[in-house]
PDB file of C-alpha atoms and ligand atoms in Angstrom:
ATOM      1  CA  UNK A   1      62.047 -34.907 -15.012  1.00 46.00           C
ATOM      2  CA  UNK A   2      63.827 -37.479 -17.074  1.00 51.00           C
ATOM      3  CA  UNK A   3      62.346 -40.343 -18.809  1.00 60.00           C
ATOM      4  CA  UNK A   4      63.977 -42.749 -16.383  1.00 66.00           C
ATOM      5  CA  UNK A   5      62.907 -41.076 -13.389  1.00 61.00           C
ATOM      6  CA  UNK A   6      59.331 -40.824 -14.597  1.00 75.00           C
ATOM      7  CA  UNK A   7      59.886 -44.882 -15.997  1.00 76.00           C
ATOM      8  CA  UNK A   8      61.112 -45.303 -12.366  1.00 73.00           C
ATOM      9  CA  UNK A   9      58.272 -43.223 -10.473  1.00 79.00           C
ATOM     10  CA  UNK A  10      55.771 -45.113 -12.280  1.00 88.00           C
ATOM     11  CA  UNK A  11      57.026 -48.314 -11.479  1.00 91.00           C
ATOM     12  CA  UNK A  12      56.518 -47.409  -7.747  1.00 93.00           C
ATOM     13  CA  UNK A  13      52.619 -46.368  -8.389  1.00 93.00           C
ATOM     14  CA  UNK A  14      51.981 -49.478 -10.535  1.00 94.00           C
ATOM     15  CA  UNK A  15      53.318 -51.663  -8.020  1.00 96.00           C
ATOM     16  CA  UNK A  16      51.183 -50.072  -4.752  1.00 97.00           C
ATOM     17  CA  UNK A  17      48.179 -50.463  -7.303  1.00 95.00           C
ATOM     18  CA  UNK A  18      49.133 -54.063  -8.023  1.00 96.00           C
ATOM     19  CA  UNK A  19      49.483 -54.505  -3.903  1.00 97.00           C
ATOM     20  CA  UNK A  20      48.781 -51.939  -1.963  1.00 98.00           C
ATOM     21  CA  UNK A  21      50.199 -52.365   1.278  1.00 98.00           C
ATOM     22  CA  UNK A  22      48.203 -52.502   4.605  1.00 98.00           C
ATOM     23  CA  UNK A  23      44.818 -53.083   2.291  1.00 98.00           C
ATOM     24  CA  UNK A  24      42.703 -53.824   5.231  1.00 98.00           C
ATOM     25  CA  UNK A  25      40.241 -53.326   7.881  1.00 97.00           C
ATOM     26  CA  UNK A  26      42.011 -52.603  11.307  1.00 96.00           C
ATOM     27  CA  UNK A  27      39.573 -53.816  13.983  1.00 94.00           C
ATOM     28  CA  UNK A  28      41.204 -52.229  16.842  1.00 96.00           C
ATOM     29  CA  UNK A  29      41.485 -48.780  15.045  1.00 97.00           C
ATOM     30  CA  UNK A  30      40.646 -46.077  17.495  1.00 96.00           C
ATOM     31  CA  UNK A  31      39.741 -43.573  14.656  1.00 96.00           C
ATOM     32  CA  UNK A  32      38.722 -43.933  10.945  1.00 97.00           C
ATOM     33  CA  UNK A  33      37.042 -41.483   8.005  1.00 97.00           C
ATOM     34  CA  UNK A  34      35.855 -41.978   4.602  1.00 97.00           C
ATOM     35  CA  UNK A  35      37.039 -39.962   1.743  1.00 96.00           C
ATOM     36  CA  UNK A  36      35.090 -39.698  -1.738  1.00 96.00           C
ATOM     37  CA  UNK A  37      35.994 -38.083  -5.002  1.00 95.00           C
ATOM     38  CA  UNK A  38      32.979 -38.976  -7.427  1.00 94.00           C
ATOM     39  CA  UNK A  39      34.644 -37.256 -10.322  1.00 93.00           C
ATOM     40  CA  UNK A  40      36.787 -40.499 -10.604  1.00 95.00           C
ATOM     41  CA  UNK A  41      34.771 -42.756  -8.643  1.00 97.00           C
ATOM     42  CA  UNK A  42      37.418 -43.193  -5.950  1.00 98.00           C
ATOM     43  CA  UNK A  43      35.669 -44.235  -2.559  1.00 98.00           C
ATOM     44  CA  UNK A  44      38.198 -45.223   0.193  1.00 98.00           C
ATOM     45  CA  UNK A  45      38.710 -45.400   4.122  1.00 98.00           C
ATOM     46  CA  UNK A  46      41.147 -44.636   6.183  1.00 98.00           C
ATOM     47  CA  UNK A  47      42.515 -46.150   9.759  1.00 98.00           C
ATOM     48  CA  UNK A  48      44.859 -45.387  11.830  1.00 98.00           C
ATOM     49  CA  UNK A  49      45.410 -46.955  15.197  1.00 97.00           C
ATOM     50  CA  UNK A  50      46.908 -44.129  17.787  1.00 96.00           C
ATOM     51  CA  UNK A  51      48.906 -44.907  20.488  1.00 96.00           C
ATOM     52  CA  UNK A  52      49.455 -41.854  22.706  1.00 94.00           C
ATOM     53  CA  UNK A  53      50.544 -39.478  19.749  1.00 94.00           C
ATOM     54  CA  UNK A  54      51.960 -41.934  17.691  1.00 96.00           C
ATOM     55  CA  UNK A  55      50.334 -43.646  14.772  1.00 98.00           C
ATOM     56  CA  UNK A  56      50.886 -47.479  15.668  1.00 98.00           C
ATOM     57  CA  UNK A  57      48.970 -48.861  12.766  1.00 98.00           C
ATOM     58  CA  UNK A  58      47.195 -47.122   9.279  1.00 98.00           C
ATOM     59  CA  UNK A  59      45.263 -49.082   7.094  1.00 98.00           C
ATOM     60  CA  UNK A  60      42.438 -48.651   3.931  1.00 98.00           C
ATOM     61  CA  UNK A  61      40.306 -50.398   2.135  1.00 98.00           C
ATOM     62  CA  UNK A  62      38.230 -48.901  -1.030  1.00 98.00           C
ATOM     63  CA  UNK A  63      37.980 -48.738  -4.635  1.00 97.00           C
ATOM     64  CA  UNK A  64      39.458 -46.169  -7.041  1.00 97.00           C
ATOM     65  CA  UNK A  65      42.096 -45.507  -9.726  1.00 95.00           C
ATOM     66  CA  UNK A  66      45.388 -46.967  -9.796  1.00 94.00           C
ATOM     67  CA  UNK A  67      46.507 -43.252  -8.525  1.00 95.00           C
ATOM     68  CA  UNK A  68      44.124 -43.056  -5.580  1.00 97.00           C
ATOM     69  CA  UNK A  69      44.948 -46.718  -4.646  1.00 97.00           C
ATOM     70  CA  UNK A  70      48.551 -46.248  -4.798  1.00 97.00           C
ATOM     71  CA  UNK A  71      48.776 -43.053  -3.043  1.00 98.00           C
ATOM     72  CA  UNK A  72      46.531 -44.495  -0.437  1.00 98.00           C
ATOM     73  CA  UNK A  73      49.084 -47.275  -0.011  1.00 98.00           C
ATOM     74  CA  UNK A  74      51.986 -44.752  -0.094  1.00 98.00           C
ATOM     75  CA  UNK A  75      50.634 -43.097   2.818  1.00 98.00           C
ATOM     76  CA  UNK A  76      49.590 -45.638   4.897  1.00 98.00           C
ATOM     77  CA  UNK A  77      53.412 -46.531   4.638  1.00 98.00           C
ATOM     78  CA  UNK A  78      54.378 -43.182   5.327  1.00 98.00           C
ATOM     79  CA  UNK A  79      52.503 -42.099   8.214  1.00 98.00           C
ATOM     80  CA  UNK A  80      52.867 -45.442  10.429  1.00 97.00           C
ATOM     81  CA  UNK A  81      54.966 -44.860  12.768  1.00 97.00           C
ATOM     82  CA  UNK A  82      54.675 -40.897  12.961  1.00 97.00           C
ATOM     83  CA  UNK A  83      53.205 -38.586  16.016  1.00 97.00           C
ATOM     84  CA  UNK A  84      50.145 -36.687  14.628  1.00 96.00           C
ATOM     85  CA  UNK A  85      52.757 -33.312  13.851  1.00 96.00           C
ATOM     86  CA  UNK A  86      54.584 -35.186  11.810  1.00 96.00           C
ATOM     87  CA  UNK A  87      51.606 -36.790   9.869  1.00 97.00           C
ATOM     88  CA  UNK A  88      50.123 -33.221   9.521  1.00 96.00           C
ATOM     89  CA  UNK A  89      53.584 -31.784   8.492  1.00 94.00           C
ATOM     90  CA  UNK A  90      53.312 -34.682   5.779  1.00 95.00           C
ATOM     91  CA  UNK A  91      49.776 -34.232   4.999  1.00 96.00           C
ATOM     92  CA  UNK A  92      51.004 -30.312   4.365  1.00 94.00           C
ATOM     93  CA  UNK A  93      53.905 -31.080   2.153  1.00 93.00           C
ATOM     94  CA  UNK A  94      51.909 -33.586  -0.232  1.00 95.00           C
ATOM     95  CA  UNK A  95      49.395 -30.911  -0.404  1.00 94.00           C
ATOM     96  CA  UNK A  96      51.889 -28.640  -1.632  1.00 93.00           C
ATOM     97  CA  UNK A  97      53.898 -30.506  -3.386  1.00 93.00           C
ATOM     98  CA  UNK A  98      50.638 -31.315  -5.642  1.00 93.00           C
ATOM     99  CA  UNK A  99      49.272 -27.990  -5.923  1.00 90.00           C
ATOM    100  CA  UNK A 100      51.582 -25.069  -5.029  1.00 83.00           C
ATOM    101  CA  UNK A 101      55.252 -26.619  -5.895  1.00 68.00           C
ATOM    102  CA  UNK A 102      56.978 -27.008  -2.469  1.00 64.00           C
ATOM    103  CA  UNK A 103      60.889 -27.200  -2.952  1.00 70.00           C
ATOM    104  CA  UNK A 104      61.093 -28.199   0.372  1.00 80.00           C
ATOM    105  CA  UNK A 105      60.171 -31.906   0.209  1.00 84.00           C
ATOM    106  CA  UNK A 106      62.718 -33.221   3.327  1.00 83.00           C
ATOM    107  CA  UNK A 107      61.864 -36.064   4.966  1.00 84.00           C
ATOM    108  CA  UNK A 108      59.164 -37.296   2.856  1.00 89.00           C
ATOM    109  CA  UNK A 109      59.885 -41.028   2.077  1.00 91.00           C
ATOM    110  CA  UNK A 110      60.924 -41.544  -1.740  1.00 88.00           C
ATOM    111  CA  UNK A 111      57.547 -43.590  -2.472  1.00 91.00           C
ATOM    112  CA  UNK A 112      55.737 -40.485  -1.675  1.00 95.00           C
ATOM    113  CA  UNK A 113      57.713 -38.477  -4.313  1.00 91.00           C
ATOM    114  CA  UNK A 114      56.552 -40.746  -6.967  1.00 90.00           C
ATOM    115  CA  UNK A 115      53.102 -39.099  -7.332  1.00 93.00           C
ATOM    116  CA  UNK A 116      54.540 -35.531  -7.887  1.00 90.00           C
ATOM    117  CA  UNK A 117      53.917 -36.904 -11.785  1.00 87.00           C
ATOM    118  CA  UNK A 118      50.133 -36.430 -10.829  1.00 90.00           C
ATOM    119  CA  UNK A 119      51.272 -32.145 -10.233  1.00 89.00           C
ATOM    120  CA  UNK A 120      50.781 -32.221 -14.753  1.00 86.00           C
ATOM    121  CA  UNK A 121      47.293 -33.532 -14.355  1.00 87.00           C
ATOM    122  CA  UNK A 122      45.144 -31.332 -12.253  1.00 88.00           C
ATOM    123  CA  UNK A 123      42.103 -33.643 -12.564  1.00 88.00           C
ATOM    124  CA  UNK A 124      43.982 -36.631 -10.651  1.00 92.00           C
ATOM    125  CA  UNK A 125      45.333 -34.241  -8.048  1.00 94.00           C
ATOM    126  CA  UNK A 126      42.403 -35.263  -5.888  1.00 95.00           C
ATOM    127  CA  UNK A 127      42.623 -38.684  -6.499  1.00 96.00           C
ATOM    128  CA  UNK A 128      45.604 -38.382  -5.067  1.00 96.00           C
ATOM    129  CA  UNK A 129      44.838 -36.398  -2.208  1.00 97.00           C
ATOM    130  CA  UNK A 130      41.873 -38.097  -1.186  1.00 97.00           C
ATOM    131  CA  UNK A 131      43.121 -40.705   1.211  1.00 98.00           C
ATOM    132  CA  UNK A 132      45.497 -37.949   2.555  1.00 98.00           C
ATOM    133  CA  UNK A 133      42.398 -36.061   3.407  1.00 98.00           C
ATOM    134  CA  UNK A 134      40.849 -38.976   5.013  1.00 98.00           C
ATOM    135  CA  UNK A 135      43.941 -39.289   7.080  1.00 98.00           C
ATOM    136  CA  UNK A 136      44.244 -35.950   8.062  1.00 97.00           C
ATOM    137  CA  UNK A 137      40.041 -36.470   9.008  1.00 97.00           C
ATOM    138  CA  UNK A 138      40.891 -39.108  11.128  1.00 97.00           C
ATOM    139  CA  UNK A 139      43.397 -37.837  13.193  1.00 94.00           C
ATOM    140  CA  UNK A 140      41.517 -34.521  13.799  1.00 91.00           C
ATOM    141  CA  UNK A 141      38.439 -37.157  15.065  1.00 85.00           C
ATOM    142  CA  UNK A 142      41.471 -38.586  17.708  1.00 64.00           C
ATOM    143  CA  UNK A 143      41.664 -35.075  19.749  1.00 55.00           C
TER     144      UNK A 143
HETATM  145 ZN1   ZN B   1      40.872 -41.338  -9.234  1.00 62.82          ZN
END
């Protein structure tokens, strides 16, 4: 990776740190989970408001690193909007993109490919991942 790239991908996780987007409770979620990573202290949860097989509306709230927060913000983003395959087919490529090296990173939104950084430092991997998790927690709890 160049040095701009990195400048730029950094820029993108500083700013959903600064203000995360959709930082809130949703009342009228129909499913929610918690996700913890007490190495780091990151404590967030996830929720997602289904409509049929569609995510309507994801949200979080929580506490953590500027990684966990911004990747929680990243995928709130990045999920909205998606049916429940397409969210797990996400979930899947982050996963892999973090921890086995996926080439095959299609249709993941740009945002989302600013925390492949975090691949160099296994210790943040599941600060990272954590709100992913959660996600992936709550839409198993909607079936
Ligand atoms: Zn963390």
């Amino acid at each position: 990776m160049n040095s701009d790239l990195s400048e730029l991908y950094q820029s993108v996780i500083l700013d959903h740190n600064k203000s995360p987007r959709n930082f809130k409770e949703l009342p009228d979620a129909t499913a929610h989970a918690e996700g913890r990573n007490p190495l780091c202290g990151d404590a967030y949860t996830v929720w997602l408001r289904m409509e049929g097989d569609h995510i309507a509306e994801a949200s979080f709230q929580g506490n953590g690193c500027a990684i966990s927060k911004a990747s929680a913000s990243l995928m709130t983003t990045a999920v909205k909007g998606r049916t429940m395959a397409e969210a797990e087919a996400l979930f899947d490529q982050f996963h892999e993109m973090l921890t086995g090296g996926a080439t095959d990173l299609s249709g993941m939104p740009n945002g989302v490919k600013a925390l492949t950084g975090v691949k160099a430092f296994p210790m943040r991997v599941k600060c990272a991942t954590l709100s992913w998790h959660a996600m992936r927690q709550a839409l198993h709890a909607e079936k």
